[in-house]
Amino acid sequence: MSYELQALIGTLELLKVAAAEVSAARVVPLGQGLALIPVTSSVLAALQGDGSADKPVGGAGFGRHADGFELRLAAWSKAGPIACVEAEYSGGSGTQRAAVWVDGRIVLGPLGSGEFEPAPPEGTPISRALRLLGAHPGDGGTDEFAAVGLGRHRSTREWATAAAD
């Protein structure tokens, strides 16, 4: 079974404000007061802009994101922390990437985990990012990823469809 996600995560209130600026963006509530915006191709195109402005300090350099994307995240982070997360798994192995912006700057990452790498003691990149956003592990030893409900859907497309409901 595969899992694929590209999303922005922050508080529900912050992402509602962010989504108001990007017509293609849809906000999906998660647990613990957080929410996500699935980064679909139309959201990505709107966020990238023309990329002509100055780069934010400490750019994350996520491979498929132009400078305008990170500038927008830096701007939104002045109202509260926001994370960009990516995950891709198939057959139990995969990769994760995460970065968190606070007050216009990257404060975590970009962090990445490679295929077949064990999770470090401090947690996976996405769990570490969620922790900075205020998430905490769930009962029964679940990590932040599971505790906020990121396993509810298996793909960015499913998250985007859930947002439309």
PDB file of C-alpha atoms in Angstrom:
ATOM      1  CA  MET A   1       0.000   0.000   0.000  1.00  0.00           C
ATOM      2  CA  SER A   2       1.397   3.401  -0.898  1.00  0.00           C
ATOM      3  CA  TYR A   3       1.208   6.790   0.782  1.00  0.00           C
ATOM      4  CA  GLU A   4       1.994  10.142  -0.830  1.00  0.00           C
ATOM      5  CA  LEU A   5       1.515  13.604   0.647  1.00  0.00           C
ATOM      6  CA  GLN A   6       2.581  17.137  -0.184  1.00  0.00           C
ATOM      7  CA  ALA A   7       1.017  19.638   2.196  1.00  0.00           C
ATOM      8  CA  LEU A   8       1.290  22.787   4.237  1.00  0.00           C
ATOM      9  CA  ILE A   9       0.436  22.363   7.905  1.00  0.00           C
ATOM     10  CA  GLY A  10      -0.344  25.007  10.498  1.00  0.00           C
ATOM     11  CA  THR A  11      -3.103  26.061  12.832  1.00  0.00           C
ATOM     12  CA  LEU A  12      -6.593  26.035  11.390  1.00  0.00           C
ATOM     13  CA  GLU A  13      -6.839  29.804  11.804  1.00  0.00           C
ATOM     14  CA  LEU A  14      -3.549  30.501  10.004  1.00  0.00           C
ATOM     15  CA  LEU A  15      -4.356  28.214   7.088  1.00  0.00           C
ATOM     16  CA  LYS A  16      -7.803  29.753   6.637  1.00  0.00           C
ATOM     17  CA  VAL A  17      -6.103  33.141   6.180  1.00  0.00           C
ATOM     18  CA  ALA A  18      -3.511  31.617   3.821  1.00  0.00           C
ATOM     19  CA  ALA A  19      -6.184  29.838   1.767  1.00  0.00           C
ATOM     20  CA  ALA A  20      -8.077  33.100   1.330  1.00  0.00           C
ATOM     21  CA  GLU A  21      -5.074  34.344  -0.674  1.00  0.00           C
ATOM     22  CA  VAL A  22      -4.877  31.284  -2.949  1.00  0.00           C
ATOM     23  CA  SER A  23      -8.164  30.421  -4.641  1.00  0.00           C
ATOM     24  CA  ALA A  24      -7.139  26.809  -5.337  1.00  0.00           C
ATOM     25  CA  ALA A  25      -6.194  26.130  -1.697  1.00  0.00           C
ATOM     26  CA  ARG A  26      -8.488  24.058   0.469  1.00  0.00           C
ATOM     27  CA  VAL A  27      -8.123  23.644   4.227  1.00  0.00           C
ATOM     28  CA  VAL A  28      -8.641  20.243   5.870  1.00  0.00           C
ATOM     29  CA  PRO A  29      -8.834  20.140   9.688  1.00  0.00           C
ATOM     30  CA  LEU A  30      -6.539  17.719  11.507  1.00  0.00           C
ATOM     31  CA  GLY A  31      -6.379  16.877  15.189  1.00  0.00           C
ATOM     32  CA  GLN A  32      -4.858  19.006  17.947  1.00  0.00           C
ATOM     33  CA  GLY A  33      -5.956  22.338  16.413  1.00  0.00           C
ATOM     34  CA  LEU A  34      -3.928  21.848  13.247  1.00  0.00           C
ATOM     35  CA  ALA A  35      -4.994  21.721   9.614  1.00  0.00           C
ATOM     36  CA  LEU A  36      -3.439  21.110   6.238  1.00  0.00           C
ATOM     37  CA  ILE A  37      -3.605  22.512   2.738  1.00  0.00           C
ATOM     38  CA  PRO A  38      -2.938  19.802   0.151  1.00  0.00           C
ATOM     39  CA  VAL A  39      -0.296  21.114  -2.264  1.00  0.00           C
ATOM     40  CA  THR A  40      -1.904  20.133  -5.552  1.00  0.00           C
ATOM     41  CA  SER A  41      -0.460  21.269  -8.882  1.00  0.00           C
ATOM     42  CA  SER A  42      -2.867  24.240  -8.986  1.00  0.00           C
ATOM     43  CA  VAL A  43      -1.976  25.311  -5.433  1.00  0.00           C
ATOM     44  CA  LEU A  44       1.719  24.942  -6.214  1.00  0.00           C
ATOM     45  CA  ALA A  45       1.406  27.054  -9.368  1.00  0.00           C
ATOM     46  CA  ALA A  46      -0.419  29.788  -7.444  1.00  0.00           C
ATOM     47  CA  LEU A  47       2.114  29.769  -4.601  1.00  0.00           C
ATOM     48  CA  GLN A  48       5.192  29.826  -6.804  1.00  0.00           C
ATOM     49  CA  GLY A  49       4.290  33.118  -8.427  1.00  0.00           C
ATOM     50  CA  ASP A  50       7.022  34.494 -10.648  1.00  0.00           C
ATOM     51  CA  GLY A  51       9.800  33.864  -8.097  1.00  0.00           C
ATOM     52  CA  SER A  52      11.360  37.234  -8.886  1.00  0.00           C
ATOM     53  CA  ALA A  53      11.443  38.635  -5.345  1.00  0.00           C
ATOM     54  CA  ASP A  54      14.327  38.246  -2.911  1.00  0.00           C
ATOM     55  CA  LYS A  55      14.787  34.799  -1.438  1.00  0.00           C
ATOM     56  CA  PRO A  56      13.876  34.298   2.226  1.00  0.00           C
ATOM     57  CA  VAL A  57      16.735  33.819   4.631  1.00  0.00           C
ATOM     58  CA  GLY A  58      17.656  30.130   4.889  1.00  0.00           C
ATOM     59  CA  GLY A  59      15.666  28.861   1.921  1.00  0.00           C
ATOM     60  CA  ALA A  60      14.506  25.258   2.150  1.00  0.00           C
ATOM     61  CA  GLY A  61      15.230  24.454  -1.470  1.00  0.00           C
ATOM     62  CA  PHE A  62      12.477  21.853  -1.803  1.00  0.00           C
ATOM     63  CA  GLY A  63      13.231  20.477  -5.262  1.00  0.00           C
ATOM     64  CA  ARG A  64      10.027  21.274  -7.112  1.00  0.00           C
ATOM     65  CA  HIS A  65       9.239  24.584  -5.426  1.00  0.00           C
ATOM     66  CA  ALA A  66      10.301  27.905  -6.881  1.00  0.00           C
ATOM     67  CA  ASP A  67      11.454  30.820  -4.758  1.00  0.00           C
ATOM     68  CA  GLY A  68       7.982  32.406  -4.731  1.00  0.00           C
ATOM     69  CA  PHE A  69       6.651  29.382  -2.856  1.00  0.00           C
ATOM     70  CA  GLU A  70       9.084  29.838   0.031  1.00  0.00           C
ATOM     71  CA  LEU A  71       8.517  33.591   0.068  1.00  0.00           C
ATOM     72  CA  ARG A  72       4.803  33.035   0.578  1.00  0.00           C
ATOM     73  CA  LEU A  73       5.451  30.578   3.433  1.00  0.00           C
ATOM     74  CA  ALA A  74       7.881  33.013   5.051  1.00  0.00           C
ATOM     75  CA  ALA A  75       5.264  35.772   4.878  1.00  0.00           C
ATOM     76  CA  TRP A  76       2.499  33.611   6.352  1.00  0.00           C
ATOM     77  CA  SER A  77       4.792  32.433   9.144  1.00  0.00           C
ATOM     78  CA  LYS A  78       4.839  35.947  10.578  1.00  0.00           C
ATOM     79  CA  ALA A  79       1.316  35.180  11.829  1.00  0.00           C
ATOM     80  CA  GLY A  80       2.210  31.711  13.136  1.00  0.00           C
ATOM     81  CA  PRO A  81       4.391  28.687  12.418  1.00  0.00           C
ATOM     82  CA  ILE A  82       3.800  26.846   9.152  1.00  0.00           C
ATOM     83  CA  ALA A  83       5.343  23.622   7.873  1.00  0.00           C
ATOM     84  CA  CYS A  84       5.846  22.236   4.408  1.00  0.00           C
ATOM     85  CA  VAL A  85       5.847  18.435   4.453  1.00  0.00           C
ATOM     86  CA  GLU A  86       6.338  15.736   1.854  1.00  0.00           C
ATOM     87  CA  ALA A  87       6.080  11.975   2.274  1.00  0.00           C
ATOM     88  CA  GLU A  88       6.222   9.102  -0.165  1.00  0.00           C
ATOM     89  CA  TYR A  89       5.966   5.475   0.945  1.00  0.00           C
ATOM     90  CA  SER A  90       5.383   2.188  -0.787  1.00  0.00           C
ATOM     91  CA  GLY A  91       5.604  -1.263   0.720  1.00  0.00           C
ATOM     92  CA  GLY A  92       6.718   0.036   4.106  1.00  0.00           C
ATOM     93  CA  SER A  93       9.726   2.066   2.939  1.00  0.00           C
ATOM     94  CA  GLY A  94       9.929   5.606   1.704  1.00  0.00           C
ATOM     95  CA  THR A  95      11.031   9.168   2.258  1.00  0.00           C
ATOM     96  CA  GLN A  96       9.962  12.260   4.190  1.00  0.00           C
ATOM     97  CA  ARG A  97      10.921  15.924   4.015  1.00  0.00           C
ATOM     98  CA  ALA A  98       9.849  18.748   6.272  1.00  0.00           C
ATOM     99  CA  ALA A  99      10.680  22.369   7.005  1.00  0.00           C
ATOM    100  CA  VAL A 100       9.095  24.842   9.413  1.00  0.00           C
ATOM    101  CA  TRP A 101       8.961  28.627   9.066  1.00  0.00           C
ATOM    102  CA  VAL A 102       8.440  30.899  12.084  1.00  0.00           C
ATOM    103  CA  ASP A 103       8.428  34.696  11.986  1.00  0.00           C
ATOM    104  CA  GLY A 104       9.609  34.794   8.368  1.00  0.00           C
ATOM    105  CA  ARG A 105      12.522  32.354   8.774  1.00  0.00           C
ATOM    106  CA  ILE A 106      13.149  28.654   8.538  1.00  0.00           C
ATOM    107  CA  VAL A 107      13.647  27.310  12.052  1.00  0.00           C
ATOM    108  CA  LEU A 108      13.668  23.597  11.253  1.00  0.00           C
ATOM    109  CA  GLY A 109      15.075  21.886   8.226  1.00  0.00           C
ATOM    110  CA  PRO A 110      14.803  21.130   5.634  1.00  0.00           C
ATOM    111  CA  LEU A 111      14.964  17.689   7.155  1.00  0.00           C
ATOM    112  CA  GLY A 112      14.844  14.549   5.096  1.00  0.00           C
ATOM    113  CA  SER A 113      14.819  10.824   5.604  1.00  0.00           C
ATOM    114  CA  GLY A 114      15.908   8.383   2.969  1.00  0.00           C
ATOM    115  CA  GLU A 115      14.408   5.101   1.935  1.00  0.00           C
ATOM    116  CA  PHE A 116      15.159   2.270   4.388  1.00  0.00           C
ATOM    117  CA  GLU A 117      16.655   4.690   6.970  1.00  0.00           C
ATOM    118  CA  PRO A 118      15.444   4.039  10.515  1.00  0.00           C
ATOM    119  CA  ALA A 119      13.754   6.956  12.247  1.00  0.00           C
ATOM    120  CA  PRO A 120      16.208   8.828  14.463  1.00  0.00           C
ATOM    121  CA  PRO A 121      15.520   8.990  18.221  1.00  0.00           C
ATOM    122  CA  GLU A 122      14.179  12.557  17.879  1.00  0.00           C
ATOM    123  CA  GLY A 123      11.552  11.345  15.389  1.00  0.00           C
ATOM    124  CA  THR A 124      10.795  11.515  11.698  1.00  0.00           C
ATOM    125  CA  PRO A 125      11.066  14.841   9.860  1.00  0.00           C
ATOM    126  CA  ILE A 126       7.296  15.283   9.773  1.00  0.00           C
ATOM    127  CA  SER A 127       6.827  14.401  13.446  1.00  0.00           C
ATOM    128  CA  ARG A 128       9.547  16.880  14.398  1.00  0.00           C
ATOM    129  CA  ALA A 129       7.848  19.585  12.322  1.00  0.00           C
ATOM    130  CA  LEU A 130       4.484  18.798  13.903  1.00  0.00           C
ATOM    131  CA  ARG A 131       6.041  19.081  17.352  1.00  0.00           C
ATOM    132  CA  LEU A 132       7.151  22.639  16.536  1.00  0.00           C
ATOM    133  CA  LEU A 133       3.564  23.407  15.544  1.00  0.00           C
ATOM    134  CA  GLY A 134       2.368  22.261  18.975  1.00  0.00           C
ATOM    135  CA  ALA A 135       1.412  18.637  18.282  1.00  0.00           C
ATOM    136  CA  HIS A 136       2.131  15.948  20.821  1.00  0.00           C
ATOM    137  CA  PRO A 137       2.248  12.148  20.638  1.00  0.00           C
ATOM    138  CA  GLY A 138      -0.987  10.305  21.104  1.00  0.00           C
ATOM    139  CA  ASP A 139      -1.988   7.711  23.636  1.00  0.00           C
ATOM    140  CA  GLY A 140      -0.554   4.255  23.161  1.00  0.00           C
ATOM    141  CA  GLY A 141       2.780   5.498  21.876  1.00  0.00           C
ATOM    142  CA  THR A 142       1.621   6.876  18.524  1.00  0.00           C
ATOM    143  CA  ASP A 143       3.839   9.575  17.073  1.00  0.00           C
ATOM    144  CA  GLU A 144       2.673  13.084  16.190  1.00  0.00           C
ATOM    145  CA  PHE A 145       2.037  12.033  12.566  1.00  0.00           C
ATOM    146  CA  ALA A 146      -0.570   9.505  13.659  1.00  0.00           C
ATOM    147  CA  ALA A 147      -1.848  11.582  16.567  1.00  0.00           C
ATOM    148  CA  VAL A 148      -2.967  14.490  14.347  1.00  0.00           C
ATOM    149  CA  GLY A 149      -4.527  12.125  11.790  1.00  0.00           C
ATOM    150  CA  LEU A 150      -2.162  12.280   8.828  1.00  0.00           C
ATOM    151  CA  GLY A 151      -2.913   8.643   8.087  1.00  0.00           C
ATOM    152  CA  ARG A 152      -6.575   9.406   7.410  1.00  0.00           C
ATOM    153  CA  HIS A 153      -5.981   9.632   3.648  1.00  0.00           C
ATOM    154  CA  ARG A 154      -3.330   7.941   1.483  1.00  0.00           C
ATOM    155  CA  SER A 155      -2.622  10.675  -1.100  1.00  0.00           C
ATOM    156  CA  THR A 156      -2.541  14.409  -1.669  1.00  0.00           C
ATOM    157  CA  ARG A 157      -5.422  13.954  -4.114  1.00  0.00           C
ATOM    158  CA  GLU A 158      -7.545  12.258  -1.422  1.00  0.00           C
ATOM    159  CA  TRP A 159      -6.766  15.100   1.008  1.00  0.00           C
ATOM    160  CA  ALA A 160      -7.794  17.643  -1.666  1.00  0.00           C
ATOM    161  CA  THR A 161     -11.036  15.761  -2.265  1.00  0.00           C
ATOM    162  CA  ALA A 162     -11.705  15.658   1.490  1.00  0.00           C
ATOM    163  CA  ALA A 163     -11.272  19.424   1.567  1.00  0.00           C
ATOM    164  CA  ALA A 164     -13.993  19.828  -1.051  1.00  0.00           C
ATOM    165  CA  ASP A 165     -16.529  17.843   0.999  1.00  0.00           C
TER     166      ASP A 165
END
